[in-house]
Amino acid sequence: MLVDLRSVSVRHAEKDVLDAVSLAVTERDRLGVVGINGTGKSTLLSVIAGRTVPDGGTVHRARNSRVAYLAQEPELAGRTGADLISGDWEALALADQLGLSGGVLEQPLAELSGGERKRLALAMQLSRQSDLLVLDEPTNHLDLISIGWLERWLKRYRGGLVLVSHDRHLLDRLTTSILELDRGRAYQHQGGYQGYLAGRA
């Protein structure tokens, strides 16, 4: 068990974003998280990654487990992308695969587009040694070639995976279960995106 959430609740502006959500993630899990905008998907991933402390419930983590987390709007601290990944050959190679070749990494971070910042943050997280990979909309701003490359990379990843995406084809190929968030409550469906559709029906 990597992360175990029990009756977790998060409240924003007098509204329960998450309401008594329970979820266990193991090193073999490939979990997709779906729901309409505003249902708490990003909040849930932030709780799983340890970035948000819930208002209620408990979160238990495996001792010494390592989590790599890509936020929907990642925060990057530094002057340039090269400053952040200089000397990390794996991150540099990943950045190149994600289309950040040429002089992009030499530009000031403030001048990078939102898509370039997201791809840089993704390269940084994929290069980390981790037991659990938590990705919030990783395919946003990626072209089809980069999405195909990322899918192949994630299929080889050996740890647990929690993924938010609107790409139903990606979810169907990568995930083994789907967690649906609806008005703060969570409903888990086995079998990837097709299992989710069957469960809803």
Short mmCIF file of C-alpha atoms in Angstrom, two decimals:
data_model
loop_
_atom_site.label_atom_id
_atom_site.label_comp_id
_atom_site.label_asym_id
_atom_site.label_seq_id
_atom_site.Cartn_x
_atom_site.Cartn_y
_atom_site.Cartn_z
CA MET A 1 0.00 0.00 0.00
CA LEU A 2 1.45 3.35 -1.05
CA VAL A 3 -1.35 5.71 0.03
CA ASP A 4 -4.53 5.01 1.99
CA LEU A 5 -7.21 7.73 2.22
CA ARG A 6 -10.01 7.18 4.72
CA SER A 7 -13.10 9.39 4.76
CA VAL A 8 -11.11 12.35 3.46
CA SER A 9 -12.95 15.66 3.15
CA VAL A 10 -11.76 18.99 1.76
CA ARG A 11 -13.85 22.13 2.02
CA HIS A 12 -13.41 25.22 -0.17
CA ALA A 13 -15.50 28.39 0.20
CA GLU A 14 -18.19 26.67 2.28
CA LYS A 15 -18.46 23.84 -0.22
CA ASP A 16 -17.32 20.24 0.22
CA VAL A 17 -15.01 19.61 -2.73
CA LEU A 18 -14.31 16.12 -1.39
CA ASP A 19 -16.83 14.47 0.90
CA ALA A 20 -15.70 11.40 2.87
CA VAL A 21 -13.59 9.96 0.04
CA SER A 22 -11.83 6.67 0.75
CA LEU A 23 -9.20 5.29 -1.61
CA ALA A 24 -6.22 2.96 -1.46
CA VAL A 25 -3.39 3.05 -4.02
CA THR A 26 -0.88 0.20 -4.32
CA GLU A 27 2.29 -0.10 -6.37
CA ARG A 28 0.40 -2.12 -8.98
CA ASP A 29 -2.50 0.31 -9.43
CA ARG A 30 -3.13 2.29 -12.61
CA LEU A 31 -5.93 4.62 -11.54
CA GLY A 32 -7.65 7.17 -13.75
CA VAL A 33 -9.65 9.99 -12.14
CA VAL A 34 -12.58 11.48 -14.05
CA GLY A 35 -15.40 13.95 -13.43
CA ILE A 36 -16.71 17.24 -14.73
CA ASN A 37 -14.70 20.39 -14.06
CA GLY A 38 -14.90 21.55 -10.46
CA THR A 39 -15.58 18.13 -8.95
CA GLY A 40 -12.29 18.01 -7.03
CA LYS A 41 -10.01 15.98 -9.29
CA SER A 42 -7.01 18.28 -8.84
CA THR A 43 -7.71 18.58 -5.12
CA LEU A 44 -7.77 14.80 -4.75
CA LEU A 45 -4.44 14.44 -6.56
CA SER A 46 -2.94 17.14 -4.37
CA VAL A 47 -4.07 15.22 -1.26
CA ILE A 48 -2.66 11.96 -2.63
CA ALA A 49 0.64 13.68 -3.35
CA GLY A 50 0.79 15.19 0.14
CA ARG A 51 0.51 18.81 -1.03
CA THR A 52 -2.95 19.45 0.45
CA VAL A 53 -3.89 18.60 4.05
CA PRO A 54 -7.53 17.47 4.20
CA ASP A 55 -10.03 19.11 6.53
CA GLY A 56 -11.31 15.73 7.67
CA GLY A 57 -10.36 12.07 7.52
CA THR A 58 -6.91 10.48 7.55
CA VAL A 59 -4.15 9.83 5.03
CA HIS A 60 -1.67 7.00 5.62
CA ARG A 61 1.47 6.65 3.51
CA ALA A 62 4.00 3.86 3.11
CA ARG A 63 7.20 4.65 4.96
CA ASN A 64 9.92 6.03 2.68
CA SER A 65 7.66 5.96 -0.37
CA ARG A 66 8.62 8.47 -3.06
CA VAL A 67 5.96 10.48 -4.89
CA ALA A 68 6.43 12.41 -8.14
CA TYR A 69 3.63 14.92 -8.69
CA LEU A 70 2.67 16.97 -11.74
CA ALA A 71 0.17 19.67 -10.80
CA GLN A 72 -2.33 21.05 -13.28
CA GLU A 73 -0.60 24.43 -12.98
CA PRO A 74 2.96 23.56 -11.89
CA GLU A 75 5.05 26.08 -9.98
CA LEU A 76 8.64 26.35 -11.20
CA ALA A 77 11.34 28.14 -9.23
CA GLY A 78 14.46 29.23 -11.06
CA ARG A 79 15.73 31.51 -13.80
CA THR A 80 15.58 29.18 -16.80
CA GLY A 81 14.58 25.61 -17.55
CA ALA A 82 18.24 24.78 -18.03
CA ASP A 83 18.90 25.95 -14.46
CA LEU A 84 16.34 23.44 -13.18
CA ILE A 85 17.58 20.36 -15.03
CA SER A 86 21.21 21.17 -15.76
CA GLY A 87 23.36 18.09 -15.14
CA ASP A 88 20.34 15.75 -15.13
CA TRP A 89 20.83 13.89 -18.41
CA GLU A 90 17.58 11.96 -18.02
CA ALA A 91 15.48 15.09 -17.49
CA LEU A 92 17.23 16.71 -20.47
CA ALA A 93 16.45 13.70 -22.66
CA LEU A 94 12.84 13.68 -21.50
CA ALA A 95 12.51 17.40 -22.16
CA ASP A 96 13.78 16.82 -25.70
CA GLN A 97 11.21 14.03 -26.21
CA LEU A 98 8.50 16.45 -25.06
CA GLY A 99 9.49 19.07 -27.60
CA LEU A 100 11.67 21.34 -25.46
CA SER A 101 14.72 21.18 -27.69
CA GLY A 102 16.72 24.07 -29.10
CA GLY A 103 16.90 27.24 -27.07
CA VAL A 104 13.63 26.82 -25.17
CA LEU A 105 15.39 25.71 -21.99
CA GLU A 106 17.66 28.76 -22.12
CA GLN A 107 14.75 31.20 -22.06
CA PRO A 108 13.68 32.81 -18.76
CA LEU A 109 10.90 30.80 -17.13
CA ALA A 110 8.70 33.91 -17.10
CA GLU A 111 8.84 33.97 -20.91
CA LEU A 112 7.80 30.35 -21.41
CA SER A 113 4.25 29.59 -22.47
CA GLY A 114 1.95 27.64 -20.16
CA GLY A 115 2.43 24.58 -22.35
CA GLU A 116 6.21 24.83 -22.24
CA ARG A 117 6.17 25.18 -18.47
CA LYS A 118 3.89 22.14 -18.17
CA ARG A 119 6.15 20.04 -20.40
CA LEU A 120 9.22 21.11 -18.44
CA ALA A 121 7.54 20.17 -15.16
CA LEU A 122 6.50 16.82 -16.66
CA ALA A 123 10.07 16.05 -17.74
CA MET A 124 11.28 16.89 -14.23
CA GLN A 125 8.78 14.59 -12.53
CA LEU A 126 9.28 11.67 -14.92
CA SER A 127 13.02 11.82 -14.30
CA ARG A 128 12.61 11.45 -10.54
CA GLN A 129 12.99 8.09 -8.81
CA SER A 130 9.48 7.41 -7.55
CA ASP A 131 7.18 4.71 -6.25
CA LEU A 132 4.01 6.64 -7.09
CA LEU A 133 3.45 8.94 -10.05
CA VAL A 134 0.59 11.44 -9.73
CA LEU A 135 -0.18 13.29 -12.96
CA ASP A 136 -2.80 16.02 -13.43
CA GLU A 137 -3.61 16.44 -17.15
CA PRO A 138 -0.14 15.44 -18.42
CA THR A 139 -1.19 15.41 -22.09
CA ASN A 140 -2.38 19.02 -22.14
CA HIS A 141 -0.25 20.95 -24.66
CA LEU A 142 1.27 17.75 -26.12
CA ASP A 143 1.06 16.84 -29.80
CA LEU A 144 0.05 13.36 -30.94
CA ILE A 145 3.64 12.15 -31.26
CA SER A 146 4.48 13.28 -27.72
CA ILE A 147 1.28 11.74 -26.35
CA GLY A 148 2.20 8.41 -27.96
CA TRP A 149 5.70 8.61 -26.49
CA LEU A 150 4.31 9.44 -23.02
CA GLU A 151 1.88 6.53 -23.19
CA ARG A 152 4.71 4.12 -23.97
CA TRP A 153 6.81 5.59 -21.15
CA LEU A 154 3.98 5.20 -18.62
CA LYS A 155 3.34 1.61 -19.68
CA ARG A 156 6.95 0.82 -18.72
CA TYR A 157 6.72 2.65 -15.39
CA ARG A 158 6.92 0.16 -12.51
CA GLY A 159 5.28 2.11 -9.69
CA GLY A 160 1.71 3.11 -8.93
CA LEU A 161 0.03 5.62 -11.25
CA VAL A 162 -2.79 8.09 -10.56
CA LEU A 163 -3.83 10.06 -13.62
CA VAL A 164 -6.35 12.79 -14.44
CA SER A 165 -7.04 13.11 -18.16
CA HIS A 166 -9.88 13.98 -20.52
CA ASP A 167 -8.35 11.64 -23.11
CA ARG A 168 -10.60 8.58 -22.86
CA HIS A 169 -8.42 6.58 -25.27
CA LEU A 170 -5.33 7.18 -23.13
CA LEU A 171 -7.26 6.20 -20.00
CA ASP A 172 -8.49 3.02 -21.63
CA ARG A 173 -4.98 1.99 -22.67
CA LEU A 174 -3.23 2.88 -19.42
CA THR A 175 -5.60 2.41 -16.49
CA THR A 176 -6.98 -0.67 -14.76
CA SER A 177 -9.63 1.21 -12.76
CA ILE A 178 -11.42 4.56 -12.85
CA LEU A 179 -12.37 6.75 -9.90
CA GLU A 180 -15.34 8.95 -10.74
CA LEU A 181 -15.85 12.11 -8.68
CA ASP A 182 -19.41 13.45 -8.56
CA ARG A 183 -20.48 16.22 -6.18
CA GLY A 184 -17.70 15.40 -3.76
CA ARG A 185 -18.32 11.66 -3.64
CA ALA A 186 -16.10 9.00 -5.21
CA TYR A 187 -17.20 5.91 -7.15
CA GLN A 188 -14.63 3.35 -8.31
CA HIS A 189 -15.06 1.26 -11.46
CA GLN A 190 -12.82 -1.63 -12.49
CA GLY A 191 -11.58 -2.18 -16.02
CA GLY A 192 -10.37 1.17 -17.30
CA TYR A 193 -12.53 3.67 -19.14
CA GLN A 194 -14.77 1.02 -20.70
CA GLY A 195 -15.36 -0.42 -17.25
CA TYR A 196 -16.28 3.06 -16.08
CA LEU A 197 -18.82 3.48 -18.88
CA ALA A 198 -20.30 0.05 -18.12
CA GLY A 199 -20.48 0.88 -14.42
CA ARG A 200 -22.26 4.17 -15.07
CA ALA A 201 -24.75 2.40 -17.34
#
